Each structure stands twice: as structure tokens, then as C-alpha cells.
PDB file of C-alpha atoms in Angstrom:
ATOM      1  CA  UNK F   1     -24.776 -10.805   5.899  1.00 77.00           C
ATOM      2  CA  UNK F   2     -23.571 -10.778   2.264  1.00 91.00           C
ATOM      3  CA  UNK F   3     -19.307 -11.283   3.597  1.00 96.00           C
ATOM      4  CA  UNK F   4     -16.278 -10.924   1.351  1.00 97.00           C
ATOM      5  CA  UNK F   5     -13.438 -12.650   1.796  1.00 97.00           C
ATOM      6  CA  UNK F   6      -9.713 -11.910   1.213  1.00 97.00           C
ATOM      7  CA  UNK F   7      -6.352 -13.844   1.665  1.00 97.00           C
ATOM      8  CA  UNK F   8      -4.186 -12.150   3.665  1.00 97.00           C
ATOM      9  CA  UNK F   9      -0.577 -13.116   5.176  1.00 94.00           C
ATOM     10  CA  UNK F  10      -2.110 -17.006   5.724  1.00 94.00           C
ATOM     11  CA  UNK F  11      -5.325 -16.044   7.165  1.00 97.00           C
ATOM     12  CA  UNK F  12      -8.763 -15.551   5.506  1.00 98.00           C
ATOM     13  CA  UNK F  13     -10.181 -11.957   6.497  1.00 98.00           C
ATOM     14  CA  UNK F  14     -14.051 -11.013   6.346  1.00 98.00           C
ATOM     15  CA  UNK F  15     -15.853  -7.505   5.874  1.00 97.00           C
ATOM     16  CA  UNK F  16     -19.631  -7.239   5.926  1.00 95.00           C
ATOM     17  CA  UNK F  17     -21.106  -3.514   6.317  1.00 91.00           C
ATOM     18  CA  UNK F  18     -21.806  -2.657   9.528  1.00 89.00           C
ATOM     19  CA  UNK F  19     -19.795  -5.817  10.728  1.00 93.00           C
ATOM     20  CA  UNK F  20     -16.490  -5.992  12.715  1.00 93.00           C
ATOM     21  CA  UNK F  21     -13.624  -7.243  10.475  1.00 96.00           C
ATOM     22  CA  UNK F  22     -13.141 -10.847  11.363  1.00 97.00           C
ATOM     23  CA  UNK F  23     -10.086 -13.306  10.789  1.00 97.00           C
ATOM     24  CA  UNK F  24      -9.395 -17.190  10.533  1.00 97.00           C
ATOM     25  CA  UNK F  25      -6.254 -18.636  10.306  1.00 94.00           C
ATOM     26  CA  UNK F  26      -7.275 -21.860   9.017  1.00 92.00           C
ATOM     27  CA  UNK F  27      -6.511 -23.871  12.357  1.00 93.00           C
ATOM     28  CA  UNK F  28      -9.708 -22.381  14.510  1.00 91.00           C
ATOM     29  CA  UNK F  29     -12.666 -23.964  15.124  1.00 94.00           C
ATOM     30  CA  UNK F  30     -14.439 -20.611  14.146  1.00 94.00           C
ATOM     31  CA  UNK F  31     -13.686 -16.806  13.088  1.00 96.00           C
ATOM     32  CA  UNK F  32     -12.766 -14.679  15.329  1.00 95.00           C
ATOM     33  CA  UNK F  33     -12.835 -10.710  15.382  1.00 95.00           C
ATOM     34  CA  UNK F  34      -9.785  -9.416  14.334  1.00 96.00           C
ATOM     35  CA  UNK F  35     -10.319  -6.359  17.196  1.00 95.00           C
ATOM     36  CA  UNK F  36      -9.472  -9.432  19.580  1.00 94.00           C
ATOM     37  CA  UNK F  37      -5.959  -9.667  18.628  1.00 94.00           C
ATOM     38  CA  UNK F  38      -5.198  -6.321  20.869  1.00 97.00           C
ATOM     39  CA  UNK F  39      -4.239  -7.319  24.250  1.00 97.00           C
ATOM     40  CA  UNK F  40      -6.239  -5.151  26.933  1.00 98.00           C
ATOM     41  CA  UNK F  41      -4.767  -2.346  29.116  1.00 98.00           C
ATOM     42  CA  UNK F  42      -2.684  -3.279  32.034  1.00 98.00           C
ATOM     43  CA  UNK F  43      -1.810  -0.936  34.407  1.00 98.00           C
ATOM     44  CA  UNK F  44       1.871  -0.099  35.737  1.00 98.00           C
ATOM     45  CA  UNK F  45       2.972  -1.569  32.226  1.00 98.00           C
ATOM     46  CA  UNK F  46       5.675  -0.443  30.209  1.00 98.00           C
ATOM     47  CA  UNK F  47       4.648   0.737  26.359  1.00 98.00           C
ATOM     48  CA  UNK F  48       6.716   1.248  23.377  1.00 98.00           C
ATOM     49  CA  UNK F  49       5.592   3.312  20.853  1.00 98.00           C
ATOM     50  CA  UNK F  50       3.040   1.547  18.510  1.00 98.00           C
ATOM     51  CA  UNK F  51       1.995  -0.690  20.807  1.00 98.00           C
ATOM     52  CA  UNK F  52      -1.742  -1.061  21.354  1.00 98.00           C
ATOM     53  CA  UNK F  53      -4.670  -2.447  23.858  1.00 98.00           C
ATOM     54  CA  UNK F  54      -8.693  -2.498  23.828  1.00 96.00           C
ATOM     55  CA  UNK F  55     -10.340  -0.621  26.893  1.00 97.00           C
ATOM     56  CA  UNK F  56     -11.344  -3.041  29.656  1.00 96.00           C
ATOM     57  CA  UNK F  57     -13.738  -0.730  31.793  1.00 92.00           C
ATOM     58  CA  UNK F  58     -15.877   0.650  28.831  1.00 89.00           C
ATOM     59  CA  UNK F  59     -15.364  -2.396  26.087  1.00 88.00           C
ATOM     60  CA  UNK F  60     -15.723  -2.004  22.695  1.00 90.00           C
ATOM     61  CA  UNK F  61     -15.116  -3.722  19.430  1.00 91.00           C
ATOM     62  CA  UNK F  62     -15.149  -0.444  17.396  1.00 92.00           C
ATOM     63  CA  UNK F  63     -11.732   0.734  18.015  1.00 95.00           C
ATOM     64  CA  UNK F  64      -8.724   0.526  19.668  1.00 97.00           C
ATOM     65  CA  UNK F  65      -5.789   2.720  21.136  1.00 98.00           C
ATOM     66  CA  UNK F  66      -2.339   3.299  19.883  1.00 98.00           C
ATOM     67  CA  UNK F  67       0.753   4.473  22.046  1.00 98.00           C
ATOM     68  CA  UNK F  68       1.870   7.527  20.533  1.00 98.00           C
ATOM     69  CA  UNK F  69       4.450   8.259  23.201  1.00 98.00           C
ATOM     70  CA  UNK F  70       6.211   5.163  25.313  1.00 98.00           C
ATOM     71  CA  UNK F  71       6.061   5.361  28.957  1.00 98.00           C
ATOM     72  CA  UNK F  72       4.679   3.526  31.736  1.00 98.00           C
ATOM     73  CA  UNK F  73       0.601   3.123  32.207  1.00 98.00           C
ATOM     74  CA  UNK F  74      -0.725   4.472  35.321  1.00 97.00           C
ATOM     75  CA  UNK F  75      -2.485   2.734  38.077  1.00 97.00           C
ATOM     76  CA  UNK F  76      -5.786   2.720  37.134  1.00 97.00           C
ATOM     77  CA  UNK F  77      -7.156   2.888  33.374  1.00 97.00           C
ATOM     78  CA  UNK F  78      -8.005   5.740  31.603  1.00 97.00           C
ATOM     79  CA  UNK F  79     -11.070   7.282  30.192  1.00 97.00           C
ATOM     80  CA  UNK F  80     -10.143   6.456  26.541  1.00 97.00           C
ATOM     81  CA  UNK F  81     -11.704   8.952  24.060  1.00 96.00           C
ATOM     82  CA  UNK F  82     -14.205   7.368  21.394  1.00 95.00           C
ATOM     83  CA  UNK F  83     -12.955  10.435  18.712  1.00 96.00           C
ATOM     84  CA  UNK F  84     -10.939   8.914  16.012  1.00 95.00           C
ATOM     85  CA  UNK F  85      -7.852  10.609  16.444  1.00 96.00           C
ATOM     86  CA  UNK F  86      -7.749  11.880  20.143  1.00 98.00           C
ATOM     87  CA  UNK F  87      -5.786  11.360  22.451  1.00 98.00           C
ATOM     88  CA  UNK F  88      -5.005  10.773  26.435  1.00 98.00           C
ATOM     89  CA  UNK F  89      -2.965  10.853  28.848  1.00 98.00           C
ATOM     90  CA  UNK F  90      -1.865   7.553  30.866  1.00 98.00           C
ATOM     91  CA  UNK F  91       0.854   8.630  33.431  1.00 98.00           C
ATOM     92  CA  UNK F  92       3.797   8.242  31.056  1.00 97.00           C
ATOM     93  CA  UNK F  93       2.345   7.358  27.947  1.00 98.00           C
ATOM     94  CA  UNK F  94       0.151   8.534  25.607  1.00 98.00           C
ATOM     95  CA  UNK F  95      -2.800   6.424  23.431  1.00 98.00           C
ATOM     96  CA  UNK F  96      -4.577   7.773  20.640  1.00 98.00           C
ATOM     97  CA  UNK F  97      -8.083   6.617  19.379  1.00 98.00           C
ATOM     98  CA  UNK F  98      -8.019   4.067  16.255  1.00 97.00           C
ATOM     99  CA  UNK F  99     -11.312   2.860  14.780  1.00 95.00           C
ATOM    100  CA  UNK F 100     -11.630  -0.213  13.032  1.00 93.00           C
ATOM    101  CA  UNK F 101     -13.373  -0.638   9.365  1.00 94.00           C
ATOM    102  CA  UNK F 102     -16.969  -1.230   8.928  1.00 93.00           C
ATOM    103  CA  UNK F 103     -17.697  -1.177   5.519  1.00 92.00           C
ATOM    104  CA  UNK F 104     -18.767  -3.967   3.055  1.00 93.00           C
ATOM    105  CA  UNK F 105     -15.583  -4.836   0.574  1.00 97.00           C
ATOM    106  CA  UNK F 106     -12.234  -5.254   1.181  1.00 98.00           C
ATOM    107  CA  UNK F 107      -9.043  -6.562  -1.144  1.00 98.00           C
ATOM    108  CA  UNK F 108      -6.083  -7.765  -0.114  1.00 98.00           C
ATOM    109  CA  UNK F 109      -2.889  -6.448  -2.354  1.00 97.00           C
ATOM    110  CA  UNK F 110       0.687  -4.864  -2.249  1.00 96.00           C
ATOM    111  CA  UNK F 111       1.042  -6.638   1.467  1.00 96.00           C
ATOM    112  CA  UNK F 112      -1.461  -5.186   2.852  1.00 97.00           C
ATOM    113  CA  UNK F 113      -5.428  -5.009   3.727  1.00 98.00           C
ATOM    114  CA  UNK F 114      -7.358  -2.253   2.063  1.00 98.00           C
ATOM    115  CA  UNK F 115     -11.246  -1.914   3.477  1.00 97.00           C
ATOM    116  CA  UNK F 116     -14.112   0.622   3.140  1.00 96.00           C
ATOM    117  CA  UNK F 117     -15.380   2.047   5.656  1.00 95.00           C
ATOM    118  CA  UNK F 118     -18.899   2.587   7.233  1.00 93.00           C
ATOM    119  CA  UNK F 119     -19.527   5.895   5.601  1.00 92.00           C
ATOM    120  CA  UNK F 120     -18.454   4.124   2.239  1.00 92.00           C
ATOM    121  CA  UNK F 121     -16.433   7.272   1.236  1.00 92.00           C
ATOM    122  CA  UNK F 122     -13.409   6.300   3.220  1.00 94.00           C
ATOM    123  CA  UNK F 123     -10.738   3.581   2.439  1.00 96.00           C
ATOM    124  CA  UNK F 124      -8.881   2.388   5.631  1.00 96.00           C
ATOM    125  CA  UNK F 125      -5.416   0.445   4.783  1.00 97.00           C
ATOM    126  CA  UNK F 126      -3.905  -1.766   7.480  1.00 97.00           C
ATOM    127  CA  UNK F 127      -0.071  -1.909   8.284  1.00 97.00           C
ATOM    128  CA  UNK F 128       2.430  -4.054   6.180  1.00 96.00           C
ATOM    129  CA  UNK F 129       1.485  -7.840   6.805  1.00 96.00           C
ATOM    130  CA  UNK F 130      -0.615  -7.161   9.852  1.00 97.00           C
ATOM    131  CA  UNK F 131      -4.269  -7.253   9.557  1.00 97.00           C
ATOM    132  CA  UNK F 132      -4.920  -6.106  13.132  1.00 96.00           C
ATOM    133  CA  UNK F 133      -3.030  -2.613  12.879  1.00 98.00           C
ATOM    134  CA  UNK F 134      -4.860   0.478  11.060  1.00 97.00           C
ATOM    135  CA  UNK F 135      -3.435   3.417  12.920  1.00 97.00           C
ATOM    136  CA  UNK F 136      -0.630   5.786  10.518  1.00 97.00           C
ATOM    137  CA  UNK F 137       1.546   5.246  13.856  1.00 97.00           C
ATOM    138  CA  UNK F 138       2.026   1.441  12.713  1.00 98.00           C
ATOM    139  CA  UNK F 139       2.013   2.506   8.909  1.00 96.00           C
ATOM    140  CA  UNK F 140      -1.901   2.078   8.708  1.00 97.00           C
ATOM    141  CA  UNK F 141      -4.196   4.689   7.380  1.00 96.00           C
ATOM    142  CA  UNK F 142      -6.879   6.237   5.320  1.00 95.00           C
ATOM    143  CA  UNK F 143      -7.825   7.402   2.305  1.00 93.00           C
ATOM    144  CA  UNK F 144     -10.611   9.990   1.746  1.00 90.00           C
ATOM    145  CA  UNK F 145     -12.660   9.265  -1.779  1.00 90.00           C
ATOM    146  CA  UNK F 146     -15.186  12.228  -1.082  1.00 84.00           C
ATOM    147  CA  UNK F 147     -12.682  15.177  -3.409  1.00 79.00           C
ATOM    148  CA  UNK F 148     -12.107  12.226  -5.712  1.00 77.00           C
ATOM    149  CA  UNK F 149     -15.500  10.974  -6.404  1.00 80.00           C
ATOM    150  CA  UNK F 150     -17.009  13.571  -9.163  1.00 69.00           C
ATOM    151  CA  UNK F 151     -20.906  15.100  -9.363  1.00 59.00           C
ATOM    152  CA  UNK F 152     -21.589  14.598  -5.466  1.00 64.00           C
ATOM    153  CA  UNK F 153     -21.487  12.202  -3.098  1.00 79.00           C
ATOM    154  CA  UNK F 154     -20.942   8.631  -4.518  1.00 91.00           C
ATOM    155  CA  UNK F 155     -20.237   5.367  -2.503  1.00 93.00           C
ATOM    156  CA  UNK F 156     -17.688   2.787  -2.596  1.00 96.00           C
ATOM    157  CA  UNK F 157     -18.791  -0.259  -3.862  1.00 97.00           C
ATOM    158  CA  UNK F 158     -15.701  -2.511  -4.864  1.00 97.00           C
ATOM    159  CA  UNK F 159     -11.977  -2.267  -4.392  1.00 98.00           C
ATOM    160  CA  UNK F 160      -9.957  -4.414  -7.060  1.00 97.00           C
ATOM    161  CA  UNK F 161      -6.137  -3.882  -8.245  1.00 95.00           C
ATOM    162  CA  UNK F 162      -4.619  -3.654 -11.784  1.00 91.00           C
ATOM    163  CA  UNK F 163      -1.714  -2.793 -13.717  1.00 89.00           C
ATOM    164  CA  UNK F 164      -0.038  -2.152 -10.403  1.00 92.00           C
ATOM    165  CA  UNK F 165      -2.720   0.291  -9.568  1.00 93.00           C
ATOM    166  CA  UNK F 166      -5.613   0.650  -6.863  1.00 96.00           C
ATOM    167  CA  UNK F 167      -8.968   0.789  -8.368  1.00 95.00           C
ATOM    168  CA  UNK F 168     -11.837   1.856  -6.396  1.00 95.00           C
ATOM    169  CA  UNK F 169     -15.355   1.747  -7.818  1.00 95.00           C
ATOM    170  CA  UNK F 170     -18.042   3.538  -6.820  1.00 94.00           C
ATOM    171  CA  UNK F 171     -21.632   3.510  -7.928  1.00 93.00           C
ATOM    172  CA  UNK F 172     -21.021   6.704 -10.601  1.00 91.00           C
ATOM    173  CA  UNK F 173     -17.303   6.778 -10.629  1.00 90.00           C
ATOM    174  CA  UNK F 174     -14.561   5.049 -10.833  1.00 91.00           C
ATOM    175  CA  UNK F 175     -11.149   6.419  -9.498  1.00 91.00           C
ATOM    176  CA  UNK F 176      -7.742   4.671 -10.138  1.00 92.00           C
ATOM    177  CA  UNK F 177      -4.594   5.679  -8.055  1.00 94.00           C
ATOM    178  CA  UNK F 178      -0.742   5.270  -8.494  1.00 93.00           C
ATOM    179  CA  UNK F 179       2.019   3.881  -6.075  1.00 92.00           C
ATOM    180  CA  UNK F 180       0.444   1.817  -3.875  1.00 94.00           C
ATOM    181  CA  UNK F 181       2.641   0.169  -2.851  1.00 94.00           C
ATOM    182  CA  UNK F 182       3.897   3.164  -0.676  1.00 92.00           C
ATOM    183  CA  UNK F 183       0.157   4.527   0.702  1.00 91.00           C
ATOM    184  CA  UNK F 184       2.128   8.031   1.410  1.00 87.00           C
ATOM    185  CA  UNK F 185       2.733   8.485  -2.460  1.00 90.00           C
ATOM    186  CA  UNK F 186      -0.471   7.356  -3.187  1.00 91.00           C
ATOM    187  CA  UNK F 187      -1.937   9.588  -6.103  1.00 92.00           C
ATOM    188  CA  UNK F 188      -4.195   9.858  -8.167  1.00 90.00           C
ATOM    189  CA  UNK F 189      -3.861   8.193 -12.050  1.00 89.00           C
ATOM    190  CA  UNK F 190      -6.940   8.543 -13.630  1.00 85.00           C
ATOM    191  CA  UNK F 191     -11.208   8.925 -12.857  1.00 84.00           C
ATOM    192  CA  UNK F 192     -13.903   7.469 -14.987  1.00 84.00           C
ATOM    193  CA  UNK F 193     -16.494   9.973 -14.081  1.00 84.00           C
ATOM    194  CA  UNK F 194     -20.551   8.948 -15.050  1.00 85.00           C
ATOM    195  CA  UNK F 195     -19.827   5.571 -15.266  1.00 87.00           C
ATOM    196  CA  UNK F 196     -19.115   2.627 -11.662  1.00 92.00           C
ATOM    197  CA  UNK F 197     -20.061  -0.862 -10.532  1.00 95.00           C
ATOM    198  CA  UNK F 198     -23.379  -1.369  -9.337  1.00 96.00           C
ATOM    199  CA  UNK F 199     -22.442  -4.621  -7.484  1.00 97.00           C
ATOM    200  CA  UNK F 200     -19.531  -5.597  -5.574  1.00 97.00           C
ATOM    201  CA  UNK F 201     -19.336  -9.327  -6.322  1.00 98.00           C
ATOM    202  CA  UNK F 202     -19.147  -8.773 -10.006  1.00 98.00           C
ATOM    203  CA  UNK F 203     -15.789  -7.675 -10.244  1.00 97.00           C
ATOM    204  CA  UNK F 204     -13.334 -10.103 -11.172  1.00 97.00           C
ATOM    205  CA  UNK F 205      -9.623 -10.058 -12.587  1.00 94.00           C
ATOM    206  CA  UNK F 206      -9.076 -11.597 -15.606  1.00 91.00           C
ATOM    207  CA  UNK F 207      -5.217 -11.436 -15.903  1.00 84.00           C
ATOM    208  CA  UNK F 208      -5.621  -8.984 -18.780  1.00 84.00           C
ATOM    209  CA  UNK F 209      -8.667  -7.064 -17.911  1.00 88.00           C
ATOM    210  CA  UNK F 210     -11.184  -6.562 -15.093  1.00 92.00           C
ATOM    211  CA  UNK F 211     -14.824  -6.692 -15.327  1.00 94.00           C
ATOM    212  CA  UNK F 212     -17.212  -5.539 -13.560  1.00 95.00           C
ATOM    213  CA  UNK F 213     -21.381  -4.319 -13.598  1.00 96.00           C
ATOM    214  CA  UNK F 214     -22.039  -1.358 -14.168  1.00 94.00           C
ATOM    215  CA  UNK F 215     -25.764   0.241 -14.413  1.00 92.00           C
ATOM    216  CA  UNK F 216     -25.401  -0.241 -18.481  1.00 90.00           C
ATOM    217  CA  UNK F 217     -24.285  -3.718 -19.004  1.00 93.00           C
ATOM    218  CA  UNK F 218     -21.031  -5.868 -18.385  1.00 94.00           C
ATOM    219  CA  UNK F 219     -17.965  -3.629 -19.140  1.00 90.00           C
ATOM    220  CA  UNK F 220     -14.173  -3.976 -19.370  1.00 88.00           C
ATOM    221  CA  UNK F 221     -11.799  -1.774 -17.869  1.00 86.00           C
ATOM    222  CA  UNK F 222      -8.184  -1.359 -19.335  1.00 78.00           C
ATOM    223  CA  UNK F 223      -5.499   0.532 -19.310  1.00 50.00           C
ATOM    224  CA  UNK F 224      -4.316   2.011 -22.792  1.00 37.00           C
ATOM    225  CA  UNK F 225      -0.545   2.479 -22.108  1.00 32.00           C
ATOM    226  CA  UNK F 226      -0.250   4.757 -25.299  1.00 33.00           C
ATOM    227  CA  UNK F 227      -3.227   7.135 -24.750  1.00 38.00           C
ATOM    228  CA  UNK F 228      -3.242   6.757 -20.866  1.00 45.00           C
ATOM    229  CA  UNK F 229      -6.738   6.253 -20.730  1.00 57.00           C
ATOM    230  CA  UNK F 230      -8.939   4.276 -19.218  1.00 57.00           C
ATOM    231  CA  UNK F 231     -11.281   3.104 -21.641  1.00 60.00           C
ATOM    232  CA  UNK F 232     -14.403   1.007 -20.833  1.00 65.00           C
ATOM    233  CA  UNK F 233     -15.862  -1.260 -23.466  1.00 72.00           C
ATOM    234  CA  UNK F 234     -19.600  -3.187 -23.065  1.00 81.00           C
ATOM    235  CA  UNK F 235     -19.137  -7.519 -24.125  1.00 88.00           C
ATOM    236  CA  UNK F 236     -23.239  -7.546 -23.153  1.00 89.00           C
ATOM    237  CA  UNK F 237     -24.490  -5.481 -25.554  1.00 87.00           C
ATOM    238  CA  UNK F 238     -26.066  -8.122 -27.925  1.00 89.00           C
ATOM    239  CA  UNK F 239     -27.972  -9.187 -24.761  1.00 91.00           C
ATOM    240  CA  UNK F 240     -28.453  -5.735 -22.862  1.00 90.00           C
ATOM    241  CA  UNK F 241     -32.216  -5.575 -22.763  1.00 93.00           C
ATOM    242  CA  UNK F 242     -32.474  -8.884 -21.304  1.00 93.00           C
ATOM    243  CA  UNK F 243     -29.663  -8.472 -18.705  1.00 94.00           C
ATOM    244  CA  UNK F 244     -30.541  -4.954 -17.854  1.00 93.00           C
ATOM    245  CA  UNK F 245     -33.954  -6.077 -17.025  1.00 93.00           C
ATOM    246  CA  UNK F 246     -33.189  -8.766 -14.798  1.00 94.00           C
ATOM    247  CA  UNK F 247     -30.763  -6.492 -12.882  1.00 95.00           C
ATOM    248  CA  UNK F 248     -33.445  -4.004 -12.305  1.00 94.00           C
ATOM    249  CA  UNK F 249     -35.564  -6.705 -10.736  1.00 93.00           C
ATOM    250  CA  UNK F 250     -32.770  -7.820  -8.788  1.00 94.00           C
ATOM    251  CA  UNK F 251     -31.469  -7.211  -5.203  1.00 94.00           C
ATOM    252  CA  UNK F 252     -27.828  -5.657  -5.863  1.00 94.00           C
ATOM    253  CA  UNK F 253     -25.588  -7.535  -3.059  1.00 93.00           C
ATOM    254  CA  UNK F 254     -27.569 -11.267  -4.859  1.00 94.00           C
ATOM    255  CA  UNK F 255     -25.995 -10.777  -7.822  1.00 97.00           C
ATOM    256  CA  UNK F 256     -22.823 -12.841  -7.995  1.00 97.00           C
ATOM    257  CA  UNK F 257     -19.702 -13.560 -11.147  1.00 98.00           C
ATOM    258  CA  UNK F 258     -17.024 -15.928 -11.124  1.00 97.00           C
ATOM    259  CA  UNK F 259     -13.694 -15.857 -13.487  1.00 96.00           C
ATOM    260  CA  UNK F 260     -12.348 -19.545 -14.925  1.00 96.00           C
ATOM    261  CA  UNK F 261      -9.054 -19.096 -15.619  1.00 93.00           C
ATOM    262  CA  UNK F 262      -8.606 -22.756 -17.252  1.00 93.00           C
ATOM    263  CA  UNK F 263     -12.172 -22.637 -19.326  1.00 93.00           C
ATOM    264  CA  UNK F 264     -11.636 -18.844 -19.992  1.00 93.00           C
ATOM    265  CA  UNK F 265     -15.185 -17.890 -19.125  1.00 95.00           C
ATOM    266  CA  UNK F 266     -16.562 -15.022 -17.135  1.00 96.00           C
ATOM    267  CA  UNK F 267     -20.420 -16.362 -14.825  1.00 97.00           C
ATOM    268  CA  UNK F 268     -22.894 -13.913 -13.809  1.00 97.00           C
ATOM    269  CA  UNK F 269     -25.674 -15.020 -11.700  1.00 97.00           C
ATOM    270  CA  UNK F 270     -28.674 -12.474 -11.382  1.00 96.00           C
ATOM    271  CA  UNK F 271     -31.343 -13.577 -10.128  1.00 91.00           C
ATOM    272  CA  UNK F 272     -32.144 -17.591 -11.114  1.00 91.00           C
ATOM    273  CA  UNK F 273     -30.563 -16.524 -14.461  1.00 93.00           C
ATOM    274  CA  UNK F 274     -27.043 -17.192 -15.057  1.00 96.00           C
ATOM    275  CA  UNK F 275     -25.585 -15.547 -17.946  1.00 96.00           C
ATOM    276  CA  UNK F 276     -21.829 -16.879 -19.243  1.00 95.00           C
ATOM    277  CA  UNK F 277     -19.495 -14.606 -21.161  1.00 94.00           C
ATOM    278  CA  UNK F 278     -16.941 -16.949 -23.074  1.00 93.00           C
ATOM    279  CA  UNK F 279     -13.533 -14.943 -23.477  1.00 88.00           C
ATOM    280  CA  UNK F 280     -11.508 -18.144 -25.182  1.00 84.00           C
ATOM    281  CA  UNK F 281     -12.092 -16.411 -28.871  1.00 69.00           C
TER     282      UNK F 281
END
């Protein structure tokens, strides 16, 4: 199903598209989805605000429901909206509809979970150290790349941090934002606009540089402090025909990289060919 992985607050977190986020905490026999760490609705039960359950009548693993105003649950349950963002009324408290990610990368940085979504034009961001809360009641949200992503409608591919900053590539763009650390103040840094990663797995941090495959070749992204740019520069272009053919032949989500920090060199398997990039000189 093609999963990535992060690290996040001693647990290993999984995102495959069109798959329910799942979590292991490294004592489990297995994964489990991370949708079953809300505890289900209970009636004549006190809620404080933020606190949130999973429908028990009408069960599902795509969202969950926030209390936006404490008060006591009623005696039976609910009809719970399925509208991201709606709301109802339970007696003396109030839950409002929170859907869970469902996209196919996710990255794991400034204490918290960042995740595309299903439509691949929307970054969800969990709450500080919590991989099980997305809602903006908890300090969750989302981010909408559709205004940021230039010449039409392009598709999140990778997430990746650097310098401090939130990169998000897309297929055609890239787009770089400030102050992550604080999601509200979030804003927008820079855009590489023509030019984005054509596979996910091909990103990797290098410490002073990330790389990543775009539809020309491998290419360097980094920040040039003086000219606040963000230039790209090709370290395949002795060998571009070669590579460039066997990425046409190949199936995108197959191709795979990996960074050695001690030996200094950058992999990239395509295919059965596996093409190494030595960055010690």
C-alpha cells in the first residue's frame, strides 16, 4: 500500500492514500488506527471543552467529534453530522465534525504531525505532541495549498522541513512557508513555480540540502540567505538521459532514495537500477 512512516512523540505513525492514519508505540503486537484512541460517546457524561469520542450507533473511522461547548451528553446519542465542520447539539454540549487525514505522505516536525489529505491539496496538522487530535479546537488544523500552488491544480506529493521552514512539494510546484512552529503565523516564504517532486520517497535531508526528483533529473534545493531565493541545481545531469529514461518506464510510488550520513552518499533505486550520488567531494 506504498506506507510512510514518521517518528512521532515515541510512536511510529503510518499514512498510505486512501488509508486511515495508523500508530505503534513500539510495545504492540500490531498497528493500530490512530482513530481508535477516541473513546466512544457515553451518554449522561460530563464533557470539557476539547474533549472528543467516535459515534457508536453509525461507526466510522473517517472522523471524529470535538466538544466545542462543555456540558453534559444527553440520554441517548446523537445523529452526528458527517460535514467537516458541523455541528450538534447533545443536551448540554456541543460536538463538531473532525475528519481524519487520508492522504499518502506525512512528516513529523516542530512537535507536531503534518499529513496530506485525500484531495492532495490540503495539509492537515495535528495538535502539539498528540497524534490523535486534528481539530483547531485542540490546536489542530489545516492548510489549504490550492491559492498557493501556481498554473492550476497541482497535488501534494512530499512534505519535508528545512532551514526552519515547511516545504511542501507538489508535482509542478514547490511552496515553502515561514513560522511553523506557530501554524496560526504560518506564511508563506517563497514558491518554485514549473518545477516539483515527481516521487515522494525521493526526498531526503541531507543536513545541508534536500534532494529530491523532479520530472528533469535529481535536484537540490537551498536556501540562498543573501538573495532569498530558492535556487534549484541538477547533480544528474552527466547521466540525465539514462535516468530520465528509466523514470519514464517506471511506476512513480517504486522508486525509492536513501541518505548515508556516515558514507556521505545519496541511493536512488528506479526500477532494478540503482543509481548512487557520492556527496563526500
Amino acid at each position: 500500500d506504498n506506507w510512510q512512516f514518521a517518528n512521532f512523540n515515541g510512536k511510529c505513525i503510518g499514512v498510505s492514500k486512501e488509508e486511515f492514519p495508523i500508530s505503534w508505540d513500539g510495545s504492540a503486537a500490531a498497528f493500530t488506527e490512530i482513530h481508535n484512541g477516541h473513546a466512544n460517546w457515553a451518554a449522561g457524561t460530563a464533557y470539557a471543552l476539547g474533549a472528543t469520542v467516535k459515534a457508536v450507533s453509525s461507526a466510522t473511522k473517517e472522523r471524529y467529534f470535538v466538544c466545542t461547548s462543555a456540558g453534559t451528553s444527553g440520554g441517548s446519542e446523537p445523529t452526528f453530522p458527517s460535514d467537516e465542520g458541523a455541528t450538534v447539539v447533545d443536551n448540554g454540549a456541543t460536538w463538531t465534525t473532525v475528519k481524519m487525514p487520508k492522504g499518502n505522505c506525512i512528516l513529523s516536525a516542530f512537535g507536531r504531525l503534518w499529513a496530506a489529505d485525500s484531495d492532495l491539496t490540503t495539509i492537515r496538522f495535528s495538535a502539539l505532541n498528540n497524534e490523535k487530535l486534528w481539530d483547531t479546537t485542540n490546536g489542530g488544523g489545516t492548510i489549504d495549498l490550492v491559492n498557493n500552488f501556481a498554473f492550476g491544480k497541482d497535488e501534494i506529493v512530499a512534505l519535508a522541513t528545512f532551514n526552519n521552514q515547511l516545504i511542501v512539494f507538489g508535482k509542478t510546484n514547490i511552496v515553502i512557508f515561514n513560522s511553523p512552529v506557530i501554524p496560526t503565523s504560518l506564511a508563506l516564504a517563497d514558491s518554485v513555480v514549473g518545477m516539483g517532486c515527481i516521487a515522494r520517497d525521493t526526498v531526503q535531508n541531507i543536513g545541508s540540502d534536500l534532494l529530491f526528483l523532479s520530472g528533469d533529473g535529481l535536484r537540490s534545493l537551498s536556501r540562498t540567505i543573501e538573495l532569498e531565493k530558492m535556487p534549484a541545481q541538477d547533480f544528474s545531469q552527466n547521466i540525465r538521459t539514462d535516468l530520465l529514461e528509466q523514470v519514464s518506464g517506471a511506476t512513480k510510488d517504486d522508486i525509492k532514495s536513501c541518505w548515508s550520513e556516515k558514507e556521505g552518499f545519496y541511493l536512488l533505486k528506479i526500477g532494478s537500477f540503482v543509481y548512487n550520488f557520492d556527496f563526500k567531494k
